[in-house]
mmCIF file of C-alpha atoms in Angstrom:
data_model
loop_
_atom_site.group_PDB
_atom_site.id
_atom_site.type_symbol
_atom_site.label_atom_id
_atom_site.label_comp_id
_atom_site.label_asym_id
_atom_site.label_seq_id
_atom_site.Cartn_x
_atom_site.Cartn_y
_atom_site.Cartn_z
ATOM 1 C CA UNK U 15 98.554 -43.898 51.820
ATOM 2 C CA UNK U 16 100.904 -46.828 51.426
ATOM 3 C CA UNK U 17 102.615 -48.434 54.417
ATOM 4 C CA UNK U 18 105.125 -51.178 53.679
ATOM 5 C CA UNK U 19 108.579 -52.347 54.781
ATOM 6 C CA UNK U 20 111.528 -53.963 53.044
ATOM 7 C CA UNK U 21 112.338 -57.540 54.070
ATOM 8 C CA UNK U 22 115.227 -58.288 51.704
ATOM 9 C CA UNK U 23 116.740 -56.389 48.797
ATOM 10 C CA UNK U 24 113.678 -56.843 46.584
ATOM 11 C CA UNK U 25 111.048 -58.370 48.897
ATOM 12 C CA UNK U 26 108.542 -56.201 50.752
ATOM 13 C CA UNK U 27 105.990 -56.746 53.487
ATOM 14 C CA UNK U 28 102.727 -55.304 52.147
ATOM 15 C CA UNK U 29 100.322 -56.458 54.870
ATOM 16 C CA UNK U 30 98.647 -54.598 57.684
ATOM 17 C CA UNK U 31 96.992 -54.925 61.077
ATOM 18 C CA UNK U 32 93.424 -54.995 62.316
ATOM 19 C CA UNK U 33 93.080 -53.658 65.865
ATOM 20 C CA UNK U 34 89.263 -53.509 65.758
ATOM 21 C CA UNK U 35 88.539 -57.224 65.366
ATOM 22 C CA UNK U 36 87.515 -58.683 68.721
ATOM 23 C CA UNK U 37 87.307 -62.398 67.897
ATOM 24 C CA UNK U 38 89.627 -64.258 65.538
ATOM 25 C CA UNK U 39 87.556 -66.738 63.512
ATOM 26 C CA UNK U 40 84.680 -65.202 65.496
ATOM 27 C CA UNK U 41 85.840 -67.413 68.366
ATOM 28 C CA UNK U 42 89.172 -66.452 69.956
ATOM 29 C CA UNK U 43 89.557 -63.102 71.786
ATOM 30 C CA UNK U 44 92.376 -60.984 70.373
ATOM 31 C CA UNK U 45 92.681 -57.899 72.588
ATOM 32 C CA UNK U 46 95.924 -56.942 70.807
ATOM 33 C CA UNK U 47 94.410 -57.350 67.350
ATOM 34 C CA UNK U 48 95.996 -59.346 64.546
ATOM 35 C CA UNK U 49 98.199 -58.776 61.515
ATOM 36 C CA UNK U 50 97.593 -60.079 58.006
ATOM 37 C CA UNK U 51 100.892 -60.511 56.216
ATOM 38 C CA UNK U 52 101.474 -60.489 52.478
ATOM 39 C CA UNK U 53 104.755 -60.175 50.611
ATOM 40 C CA UNK U 54 105.607 -58.653 47.219
ATOM 41 C CA UNK U 55 108.753 -59.530 45.277
ATOM 42 C CA UNK U 56 110.018 -57.088 42.638
ATOM 43 C CA UNK U 57 112.133 -59.370 40.466
ATOM 44 C CA UNK U 58 112.217 -59.564 36.658
ATOM 45 C CA UNK U 59 108.693 -60.795 37.203
ATOM 46 C CA UNK U 60 106.623 -59.500 40.100
ATOM 47 C CA UNK U 61 105.337 -62.085 42.575
ATOM 48 C CA UNK U 62 102.846 -61.623 45.410
ATOM 49 C CA UNK U 63 102.710 -64.193 48.201
ATOM 50 C CA UNK U 64 99.136 -64.495 49.474
ATOM 51 C CA UNK U 65 96.638 -61.702 49.991
ATOM 52 C CA UNK U 66 94.924 -60.399 53.129
ATOM 53 C CA UNK U 67 91.594 -60.054 54.867
ATOM 54 C CA UNK U 68 89.027 -57.593 53.513
ATOM 55 C CA UNK U 69 89.331 -55.551 56.704
ATOM 56 C CA UNK U 70 92.679 -54.124 55.545
ATOM 57 C CA UNK U 71 91.984 -54.409 51.808
ATOM 58 C CA UNK U 72 92.390 -50.707 51.041
ATOM 59 C CA UNK U 73 95.754 -50.524 52.799
ATOM 60 C CA UNK U 74 96.868 -53.681 51.015
ATOM 61 C CA UNK U 75 95.985 -52.374 47.551
ATOM 62 C CA UNK U 76 97.635 -49.014 48.279
ATOM 63 C CA UNK U 77 100.817 -50.843 49.289
ATOM 64 C CA UNK U 78 100.915 -52.939 46.130
ATOM 65 C CA UNK U 79 100.073 -50.055 43.811
ATOM 66 C CA UNK U 80 102.828 -47.893 45.274
ATOM 67 C CA UNK U 81 105.488 -50.591 45.074
ATOM 68 C CA UNK U 82 104.603 -51.746 41.568
ATOM 69 C CA UNK U 83 104.741 -48.119 40.421
ATOM 70 C CA UNK U 84 103.031 -48.883 37.137
ATOM 71 C CA UNK U 85 104.356 -52.419 36.671
ATOM 72 C CA UNK U 86 101.973 -55.326 36.249
ATOM 73 C CA UNK U 87 101.507 -57.984 38.901
ATOM 74 C CA UNK U 88 102.666 -61.118 37.119
ATOM 75 C CA UNK U 89 102.085 -63.880 39.673
ATOM 76 C CA UNK U 90 100.137 -64.565 42.843
ATOM 77 C CA UNK U 91 101.263 -67.528 44.956
ATOM 78 C CA UNK U 92 98.428 -68.867 47.105
ATOM 79 C CA UNK U 93 99.910 -70.769 50.024
ATOM 80 C CA UNK U 94 96.666 -70.840 52.013
ATOM 81 C CA UNK U 95 93.033 -70.390 51.023
ATOM 82 C CA UNK U 96 91.523 -69.389 54.365
ATOM 83 C CA UNK U 97 89.462 -66.215 53.809
ATOM 84 C CA UNK U 98 91.675 -64.003 55.979
ATOM 85 C CA UNK U 99 94.432 -64.661 53.420
ATOM 86 C CA UNK U 100 92.565 -64.991 50.133
ATOM 87 C CA UNK U 101 89.882 -62.298 50.339
ATOM 88 C CA UNK U 102 91.581 -59.992 47.846
ATOM 89 C CA UNK U 103 92.067 -62.471 44.990
ATOM 90 C CA UNK U 104 89.055 -61.231 43.014
ATOM 91 C CA UNK U 105 90.094 -57.578 43.469
ATOM 92 C CA UNK U 106 93.591 -58.364 42.196
ATOM 93 C CA UNK U 107 92.250 -60.162 39.138
ATOM 94 C CA UNK U 108 90.179 -57.097 38.259
ATOM 95 C CA UNK U 109 93.196 -54.808 38.592
ATOM 96 C CA UNK U 110 95.711 -57.167 37.010
ATOM 97 C CA UNK U 111 93.789 -59.324 34.489
ATOM 98 C CA UNK U 112 96.953 -61.012 33.178
ATOM 99 C CA UNK U 113 98.037 -62.167 36.638
ATOM 100 C CA UNK U 114 98.777 -65.903 36.900
ATOM 101 C CA UNK U 115 97.846 -67.777 40.086
ATOM 102 C CA UNK U 116 100.249 -70.410 41.420
ATOM 103 C CA UNK U 117 98.753 -73.080 43.662
ATOM 104 C CA UNK U 118 98.369 -76.825 44.021
ATOM 105 C CA UNK U 119 95.653 -79.269 42.998
ATOM 106 C CA UNK U 120 93.591 -78.484 46.113
ATOM 107 C CA UNK U 121 93.935 -74.712 45.801
ATOM 108 C CA UNK U 122 91.945 -74.014 42.670
ATOM 109 C CA UNK U 123 88.729 -75.861 43.579
ATOM 110 C CA UNK U 124 88.661 -73.802 46.765
ATOM 111 C CA UNK U 125 89.093 -70.555 44.831
ATOM 112 C CA UNK U 126 86.075 -71.514 42.717
ATOM 113 C CA UNK U 127 84.106 -72.332 45.867
ATOM 114 C CA UNK U 128 84.727 -68.868 47.280
ATOM 115 C CA UNK U 129 84.624 -66.781 44.084
ATOM 116 C CA UNK U 130 82.858 -66.923 40.739
ATOM 117 C CA UNK U 131 86.044 -66.346 38.764
ATOM 118 C CA UNK U 132 87.102 -67.428 35.305
ATOM 119 C CA UNK U 133 90.410 -69.126 36.004
ATOM 120 C CA UNK U 134 90.896 -70.652 32.572
ATOM 121 C CA UNK U 135 94.514 -70.165 31.396
ATOM 122 C CA UNK U 136 95.282 -68.204 34.592
ATOM 123 C CA UNK U 137 96.510 -71.028 36.822
ATOM 124 C CA UNK U 138 99.843 -72.762 37.329
ATOM 125 C CA UNK U 139 99.542 -75.992 39.320
ATOM 126 C CA UNK U 140 102.539 -77.118 41.354
ATOM 127 C CA UNK U 141 103.272 -80.184 43.457
ATOM 128 C CA UNK U 142 105.822 -81.235 46.055
ATOM 129 C CA UNK U 143 109.351 -80.254 45.042
ATOM 130 C CA UNK U 144 108.401 -78.289 41.920
ATOM 131 C CA UNK U 145 110.362 -75.107 41.224
ATOM 132 C CA UNK U 146 109.533 -71.809 39.596
ATOM 133 C CA UNK U 147 111.742 -68.881 38.574
ATOM 134 C CA UNK U 148 110.820 -65.213 38.620
ATOM 135 C CA UNK U 149 114.175 -64.168 37.157
ATOM 136 C CA UNK U 150 116.931 -64.053 39.731
ATOM 137 C CA UNK U 151 114.860 -65.977 42.291
ATOM 138 C CA UNK U 152 114.004 -69.675 42.243
ATOM 139 C CA UNK U 153 111.170 -70.988 44.398
ATOM 140 C CA UNK U 154 110.568 -74.518 45.618
ATOM 141 C CA UNK U 155 107.124 -75.628 46.744
ATOM 142 C CA UNK U 156 106.552 -77.881 49.767
ATOM 143 C CA UNK U 157 103.142 -79.334 50.511
ATOM 144 C CA UNK U 158 101.950 -78.940 54.118
ATOM 145 C CA UNK U 159 98.498 -80.548 54.223
ATOM 146 C CA UNK U 160 96.472 -79.971 57.398
ATOM 147 C CA UNK U 161 98.723 -77.233 58.714
ATOM 148 C CA UNK U 162 95.993 -76.455 59.134
ATOM 149 C CA UNK U 163 93.901 -76.817 55.936
ATOM 150 C CA UNK U 164 94.371 -79.560 53.326
ATOM 151 C CA UNK U 165 95.572 -77.230 50.545
ATOM 152 C CA UNK U 166 98.323 -75.507 52.546
ATOM 153 C CA UNK U 167 101.772 -75.327 51.015
ATOM 154 C CA UNK U 168 105.008 -73.535 51.858
ATOM 155 C CA UNK U 169 107.138 -71.639 49.356
ATOM 156 C CA UNK U 170 110.909 -71.541 49.776
ATOM 157 C CA UNK U 171 113.002 -68.932 47.994
ATOM 158 C CA UNK U 172 116.256 -70.727 47.237
ATOM 159 C CA UNK U 173 117.974 -67.462 46.329
ATOM 160 C CA UNK U 174 117.455 -65.434 49.500
ATOM 161 C CA UNK U 175 116.651 -68.412 51.781
ATOM 162 C CA UNK U 176 113.175 -67.142 52.663
ATOM 163 C CA UNK U 177 110.445 -69.530 53.814
ATOM 164 C CA UNK U 178 106.900 -68.304 53.195
ATOM 165 C CA UNK U 179 105.280 -70.441 55.860
ATOM 166 C CA UNK U 180 101.513 -69.817 55.522
ATOM 167 C CA UNK U 181 99.837 -70.079 58.954
ATOM 168 C CA UNK U 182 102.792 -71.957 60.450
ATOM 169 C CA UNK U 183 104.931 -69.898 62.868
ATOM 170 C CA UNK U 184 102.226 -67.225 63.150
ATOM 171 C CA UNK U 185 100.816 -65.475 66.191
ATOM 172 C CA UNK U 186 97.958 -63.291 67.337
ATOM 173 C CA UNK U 187 98.722 -59.588 67.811
ATOM 174 C CA UNK U 188 98.872 -56.491 65.624
ATOM 175 C CA UNK U 189 102.232 -55.383 64.265
ATOM 176 C CA UNK U 190 103.027 -51.924 65.581
ATOM 177 C CA UNK U 191 105.512 -50.741 62.956
ATOM 178 C CA UNK U 192 108.118 -53.236 64.152
ATOM 179 C CA UNK U 193 107.628 -56.310 61.963
ATOM 180 C CA UNK U 194 110.818 -58.274 62.686
ATOM 181 C CA UNK U 195 111.477 -60.535 65.663
ATOM 182 C CA UNK U 196 114.677 -58.663 66.553
ATOM 183 C CA UNK U 197 112.745 -55.388 66.826
ATOM 184 C CA UNK U 198 110.497 -56.680 69.618
ATOM 185 C CA UNK U 199 110.753 -58.496 72.955
ATOM 186 C CA UNK U 200 109.166 -61.736 71.805
ATOM 187 C CA UNK U 201 109.345 -63.568 75.130
ATOM 188 C CA UNK U 202 107.763 -60.706 77.017
ATOM 189 C CA UNK U 203 105.168 -59.444 74.548
ATOM 190 C CA UNK U 204 104.470 -62.186 72.010
ATOM 191 C CA UNK U 205 105.161 -65.700 73.316
ATOM 192 C CA UNK U 206 101.828 -66.129 75.102
ATOM 193 C CA UNK U 207 99.915 -65.089 71.983
ATOM 194 C CA UNK U 208 102.094 -67.312 69.796
ATOM 195 C CA UNK U 209 101.360 -70.285 72.049
ATOM 196 C CA UNK U 210 97.641 -69.501 72.191
ATOM 197 C CA UNK U 211 97.544 -69.125 68.412
ATOM 198 C CA UNK U 212 99.348 -72.409 67.763
ATOM 199 C CA UNK U 213 97.543 -74.522 70.352
ATOM 200 C CA UNK U 214 94.049 -73.410 69.377
ATOM 201 C CA UNK U 215 94.449 -73.050 65.605
ATOM 202 C CA UNK U 216 96.981 -75.727 64.706
ATOM 203 C CA UNK U 217 97.242 -77.765 67.918
ATOM 204 C CA UNK U 218 95.223 -80.705 66.665
ATOM 205 C CA UNK U 219 97.647 -81.308 63.805
ATOM 206 C CA UNK U 220 100.864 -82.064 65.679
ATOM 207 C CA UNK U 221 101.879 -84.961 63.435
ATOM 208 C CA UNK U 222 101.470 -82.808 60.323
ATOM 209 C CA UNK U 223 103.493 -80.000 61.915
ATOM 210 C CA UNK U 224 106.234 -82.504 62.744
ATOM 211 C CA UNK U 225 106.335 -83.436 59.054
ATOM 212 C CA UNK U 226 106.746 -79.768 58.117
ATOM 213 C CA UNK U 227 109.543 -79.353 60.657
ATOM 214 C CA UNK U 228 111.376 -82.283 59.066
ATOM 215 C CA UNK U 229 111.109 -80.617 55.670
ATOM 216 C CA UNK U 230 112.282 -77.298 57.121
ATOM 217 C CA UNK U 231 115.312 -78.961 58.747
ATOM 218 C CA UNK U 232 116.616 -79.837 55.280
ATOM 219 C CA UNK U 233 116.546 -76.198 54.157
ATOM 220 C CA UNK U 234 118.958 -73.329 54.723
ATOM 221 C CA UNK U 235 116.424 -70.826 56.096
ATOM 222 C CA UNK U 236 117.405 -67.251 56.909
ATOM 223 C CA UNK U 237 113.947 -65.686 57.022
ATOM 224 C CA UNK U 238 110.562 -67.084 58.075
ATOM 225 C CA UNK U 239 107.666 -65.052 56.692
ATOM 226 C CA UNK U 240 104.372 -66.182 58.280
ATOM 227 C CA UNK U 241 100.886 -64.920 57.463
ATOM 228 C CA UNK U 242 100.321 -63.570 60.995
ATOM 229 C CA UNK U 243 102.742 -61.906 63.385
ATOM 230 C CA UNK U 244 106.415 -60.958 63.189
ATOM 231 C CA UNK U 245 108.882 -61.996 60.495
ATOM 232 C CA UNK U 246 111.837 -64.000 61.811
ATOM 233 C CA UNK U 247 115.281 -63.051 60.525
ATOM 234 C CA UNK U 248 117.498 -64.391 63.328
ATOM 235 C CA UNK U 249 117.340 -66.827 66.245
ATOM 236 C CA UNK U 250 115.218 -69.175 64.133
ATOM 237 C CA UNK U 251 116.199 -72.129 66.317
ATOM 238 C CA UNK U 252 114.194 -70.625 69.184
ATOM 239 C CA UNK U 253 110.983 -70.578 67.145
ATOM 240 C CA UNK U 254 111.556 -74.005 65.625
ATOM 241 C CA UNK U 255 112.169 -75.469 69.083
ATOM 242 C CA UNK U 256 108.879 -74.049 70.385
ATOM 243 C CA UNK U 257 107.005 -75.599 67.471
ATOM 244 C CA UNK U 258 108.757 -78.909 68.018
ATOM 245 C CA UNK U 259 107.712 -78.934 71.689
ATOM 246 C CA UNK U 260 104.116 -77.914 71.026
ATOM 247 C CA UNK U 261 103.598 -80.233 68.055
ATOM 248 C CA UNK U 262 105.000 -83.246 69.918
ATOM 249 C CA UNK U 263 102.711 -82.487 72.875
ATOM 250 C CA UNK U 264 105.600 -82.210 75.304
ATOM 251 C CA UNK U 265 105.144 -79.817 78.227
ATOM 252 C CA UNK U 266 106.903 -76.531 77.705
ATOM 253 C CA UNK U 267 107.575 -76.052 81.415
ATOM 254 C CA UNK U 268 107.415 -78.174 84.534
ATOM 255 C CA UNK U 269 104.630 -76.589 86.512
ATOM 256 C CA UNK U 270 100.963 -76.741 87.435
ATOM 257 C CA UNK U 271 97.841 -75.293 85.899
ATOM 258 C CA UNK U 272 94.821 -75.385 88.197
ATOM 259 C CA UNK U 273 91.525 -74.832 86.394
ATOM 260 C CA UNK U 274 88.414 -74.739 88.558
ATOM 261 C CA UNK U 275 84.688 -74.245 88.082
ATOM 262 C CA UNK U 276 82.722 -72.858 90.988
ATOM 263 C CA UNK U 277 79.167 -71.587 91.467
ATOM 264 C CA UNK U 278 79.251 -70.317 95.047
ATOM 265 C CA UNK U 279 82.938 -70.311 95.930
ATOM 266 C CA UNK U 280 83.382 -73.709 97.584
ATOM 267 C CA UNK U 281 85.188 -75.409 94.696
ATOM 268 C CA UNK U 282 87.169 -72.203 94.228
ATOM 269 C CA UNK U 283 88.248 -72.463 97.863
ATOM 270 C CA UNK U 284 89.323 -76.072 97.271
ATOM 271 C CA UNK U 285 91.488 -74.945 94.343
ATOM 272 C CA UNK U 286 92.962 -72.033 96.299
ATOM 273 C CA UNK U 287 93.868 -74.228 99.286
ATOM 274 C CA UNK U 288 95.700 -76.635 96.987
ATOM 275 C CA UNK U 289 97.459 -73.738 95.245
ATOM 276 C CA UNK U 290 98.726 -72.420 98.592
ATOM 277 C CA UNK U 291 99.967 -75.860 99.599
ATOM 278 C CA UNK U 292 101.816 -76.204 96.281
ATOM 279 C CA UNK U 293 103.382 -72.779 96.720
ATOM 280 C CA UNK U 294 104.424 -73.706 100.273
ATOM 281 C CA UNK U 295 106.079 -76.788 98.769
ATOM 282 C CA UNK U 296 108.221 -74.510 96.612
ATOM 283 C CA UNK U 297 106.430 -74.811 93.296
ATOM 284 C CA UNK U 298 106.806 -71.492 91.478
ATOM 285 C CA UNK U 299 105.514 -72.358 87.994
ATOM 286 C CA UNK U 300 101.883 -72.237 89.049
ATOM 287 C CA UNK U 301 98.789 -70.642 87.550
ATOM 288 C CA UNK U 302 95.117 -70.737 88.556
ATOM 289 C CA UNK U 303 92.143 -70.215 86.210
ATOM 290 C CA UNK U 304 88.432 -69.795 86.824
ATOM 291 C CA UNK U 305 87.019 -71.594 83.774
ATOM 292 C CA UNK U 306 84.001 -69.304 83.809
ATOM 293 C CA UNK U 307 86.223 -66.230 83.503
ATOM 294 C CA UNK U 308 89.253 -67.338 81.479
ATOM 295 C CA UNK U 309 88.575 -67.841 77.799
ATOM 296 C CA UNK U 310 88.901 -71.475 76.808
ATOM 297 C CA UNK U 311 91.676 -70.531 74.357
ATOM 298 C CA UNK U 312 93.787 -69.421 77.349
ATOM 299 C CA UNK U 313 93.017 -72.660 79.168
ATOM 300 C CA UNK U 314 94.058 -74.701 76.131
ATOM 301 C CA UNK U 315 97.289 -72.715 75.771
ATOM 302 C CA UNK U 316 98.215 -73.384 79.395
ATOM 303 C CA UNK U 317 97.219 -77.039 79.043
ATOM 304 C CA UNK U 318 99.898 -77.276 76.363
ATOM 305 C CA UNK U 319 102.357 -75.231 78.416
ATOM 306 C CA UNK U 320 102.309 -76.978 81.801
ATOM 307 C CA UNK U 321 103.308 -80.533 82.693
ATOM 308 C CA UNK U 322 100.669 -80.914 85.420
ATOM 309 C CA UNK U 323 96.979 -80.060 85.243
ATOM 310 C CA UNK U 324 94.490 -79.962 88.120
ATOM 311 C CA UNK U 325 90.802 -79.809 87.193
ATOM 312 C CA UNK U 326 88.241 -78.997 89.904
ATOM 313 C CA UNK U 327 84.502 -78.916 89.237
ATOM 314 C CA UNK U 328 81.175 -79.216 90.993
ATOM 315 C CA UNK U 329 78.505 -81.595 89.793
ATOM 316 C CA UNK U 330 75.905 -79.809 87.671
ATOM 317 C CA UNK U 331 72.608 -81.410 86.646
ATOM 318 C CA UNK U 332 74.159 -84.788 87.343
ATOM 319 C CA UNK U 333 77.099 -83.993 85.055
ATOM 320 C CA UNK U 334 80.179 -81.802 84.840
ATOM 321 C CA UNK U 335 79.843 -78.025 85.133
ATOM 322 C CA UNK U 336 79.311 -76.773 81.533
ATOM 323 C CA UNK U 337 82.414 -74.576 81.281
ATOM 324 C CA UNK U 338 84.593 -77.410 82.576
ATOM 325 C CA UNK U 339 82.895 -79.849 80.231
ATOM 326 C CA UNK U 340 83.705 -77.496 77.340
ATOM 327 C CA UNK U 341 87.369 -77.385 78.387
ATOM 328 C CA UNK U 342 87.566 -81.182 78.482
ATOM 329 C CA UNK U 343 85.935 -81.389 75.068
ATOM 330 C CA UNK U 344 88.456 -78.939 73.602
ATOM 331 C CA UNK U 345 91.398 -80.711 75.242
ATOM 332 C CA UNK U 346 90.311 -83.960 73.637
ATOM 333 C CA UNK U 347 89.558 -82.384 70.263
ATOM 334 C CA UNK U 348 92.980 -80.696 70.128
ATOM 335 C CA UNK U 349 94.832 -83.875 71.022
ATOM 336 C CA UNK U 350 96.381 -82.839 74.322
ATOM 337 C CA UNK U 351 98.251 -85.794 75.796
ATOM 338 C CA UNK U 352 101.167 -86.819 78.008
ATOM 339 C CA UNK U 353 100.191 -84.780 81.057
ATOM 340 C CA UNK U 354 100.009 -85.570 84.763
ATOM 341 C CA UNK U 355 96.488 -84.788 85.947
ATOM 342 C CA UNK U 356 94.562 -84.523 89.201
ATOM 343 C CA UNK U 357 90.774 -84.256 89.375
ATOM 344 C CA UNK U 358 88.824 -82.694 92.235
ATOM 345 C CA UNK U 359 85.057 -83.079 92.370
ATOM 346 C CA UNK U 360 82.297 -81.491 94.413
ATOM 347 C CA UNK U 361 78.580 -82.013 94.981
ATOM 348 C CA UNK U 362 76.051 -81.538 97.734
ATOM 349 C CA UNK U 363 73.934 -84.678 97.332
ATOM 350 C CA UNK U 364 75.388 -86.619 94.362
ATOM 351 C CA UNK U 365 79.042 -85.717 93.741
ATOM 352 C CA UNK U 366 79.669 -87.424 90.413
ATOM 353 C CA UNK U 367 81.810 -84.815 88.634
ATOM 354 C CA UNK U 368 85.165 -86.373 89.579
ATOM 355 C CA UNK U 369 84.299 -89.777 88.110
ATOM 356 C CA UNK U 370 82.856 -88.157 84.994
ATOM 357 C CA UNK U 371 85.941 -85.997 84.441
ATOM 358 C CA UNK U 372 88.212 -88.992 84.962
ATOM 359 C CA UNK U 373 86.256 -90.862 82.286
ATOM 360 C CA UNK U 374 86.719 -87.951 79.856
ATOM 361 C CA UNK U 375 90.460 -87.833 80.573
ATOM 362 C CA UNK U 376 90.709 -91.578 79.948
ATOM 363 C CA UNK U 377 89.782 -90.825 76.325
ATOM 364 C CA UNK U 378 93.024 -88.854 75.954
ATOM 365 C CA UNK U 379 96.417 -90.427 75.370
ATOM 366 C CA UNK U 380 99.224 -90.606 77.897
ATOM 367 C CA UNK U 381 97.372 -89.003 80.798
ATOM 368 C CA UNK U 382 98.739 -90.006 84.229
ATOM 369 C CA UNK U 383 96.009 -89.606 86.854
ATOM 370 C CA UNK U 384 97.067 -88.805 90.425
ATOM 371 C CA UNK U 385 93.600 -89.002 91.969
ATOM 372 C CA UNK U 386 90.703 -91.424 92.059
ATOM 373 C CA UNK U 387 87.253 -89.995 92.709
ATOM 374 C CA UNK U 388 88.548 -87.205 94.951
ATOM 375 C CA UNK U 389 85.292 -85.488 95.918
ATOM 376 C CA UNK U 390 84.132 -83.100 98.610
ATOM 377 C CA UNK U 391 80.540 -82.619 99.638
ATOM 378 C CA UNK U 392 79.600 -78.936 99.441
ATOM 379 C CA UNK U 393 82.682 -77.537 101.185
ATOM 380 C CA UNK U 394 86.191 -78.660 102.061
ATOM 381 C CA UNK U 395 86.354 -80.032 105.618
ATOM 382 C CA UNK U 396 89.277 -80.308 108.021
ATOM 383 C CA UNK U 397 89.397 -84.075 107.719
ATOM 384 C CA UNK U 398 90.122 -83.764 103.982
ATOM 385 C CA UNK U 399 93.158 -81.518 104.361
ATOM 386 C CA UNK U 400 95.300 -84.603 104.795
ATOM 387 C CA UNK U 401 94.082 -85.846 101.398
ATOM 388 C CA UNK U 402 95.095 -82.515 99.857
ATOM 389 C CA UNK U 403 98.501 -82.784 101.538
ATOM 390 C CA UNK U 404 98.949 -86.222 99.951
ATOM 391 C CA UNK U 405 97.972 -84.853 96.554
ATOM 392 C CA UNK U 406 100.380 -81.944 96.978
ATOM 393 C CA UNK U 407 103.155 -84.413 97.809
ATOM 394 C CA UNK U 408 102.350 -86.494 94.692
ATOM 395 C CA UNK U 409 102.426 -83.417 92.455
ATOM 396 C CA UNK U 410 105.686 -82.197 93.982
ATOM 397 C CA UNK U 411 107.287 -85.636 93.654
ATOM 398 C CA UNK U 412 106.290 -86.091 90.017
ATOM 399 C CA UNK U 413 107.456 -82.566 89.156
ATOM 400 C CA UNK U 414 110.886 -83.506 90.463
ATOM 401 C CA UNK U 415 111.132 -86.567 88.184
#
């Protein structure tokens, strides 16, 4: 049975949600599931904007069939070729053999890589600034390479001021009937997943996102229709500001993330003592993660969120504890920069982890280091509490800047 909702007078959301999938991209935990958004326009010509993942394929086809009500599907606009958005292309071509596919020069080779389809005479190639009319609606195409694949483009409906934004402005989380931002409490229920989605999926491509934001600033946008998560139809400045902060690698809040690795509880104790001292100093924006328990996607999201990061790790096989090493690798790969960082090491006979972590942080841009080879041997001792007090004072002072 069909399940769709009206977005504008003749535009409909025809997507769906998958609450069974445990790992997005078989990597990121999504306990609240995920939505796959697709949009169908019923103009003089019918236009579908992107498809969905196979997991909701039946629902998707039911939605389209019901809305078309016997009409043909004239055009499919492919803004993004990632499989969770293009999996139904072959099915649509079987059902609607006269359907034309609109994409750019990088779109069609990817379609052929995924599917053995005869695309001859079925494609319309567009480039930056090109327009297309479906009757009463005129669409303008904006290229958005590496947000976050090279073929990505955005489609702007000049008539109803709708931006079809591909993976930009998306978020993890299933849509529970309410599909619009003003039908939900975004700050309470969605912001953390939006941040985790952006930082882990798109975070590496901040410069490219900044380019997209510049293009968007020149448009009169009333609706943002992403491929995951809620549709925005008011308060767009809030969302655009978040993306500007994240994509320019500026901290979202002044506060401290402490991430520790610990085998037997001694490095954990070191992290907890520092956390208590920071709280005593009046710092309220404070979170503590065990890197062996928190998924690395959560650690990355908080690395983007907080201005100050404290990393504490024991030495392991002469190196950095594996989970902490993985976090540092991801931080570097995703381009995190411009943070104030403290490093706490531990080791019973050869405490080298602090120096090794400092060397990894030196590979990142704009990192201000508050410590130099701060290491304990096995367990925190009374004579090192003064060193922790000094570190707490440094963190507090720099937070006040």
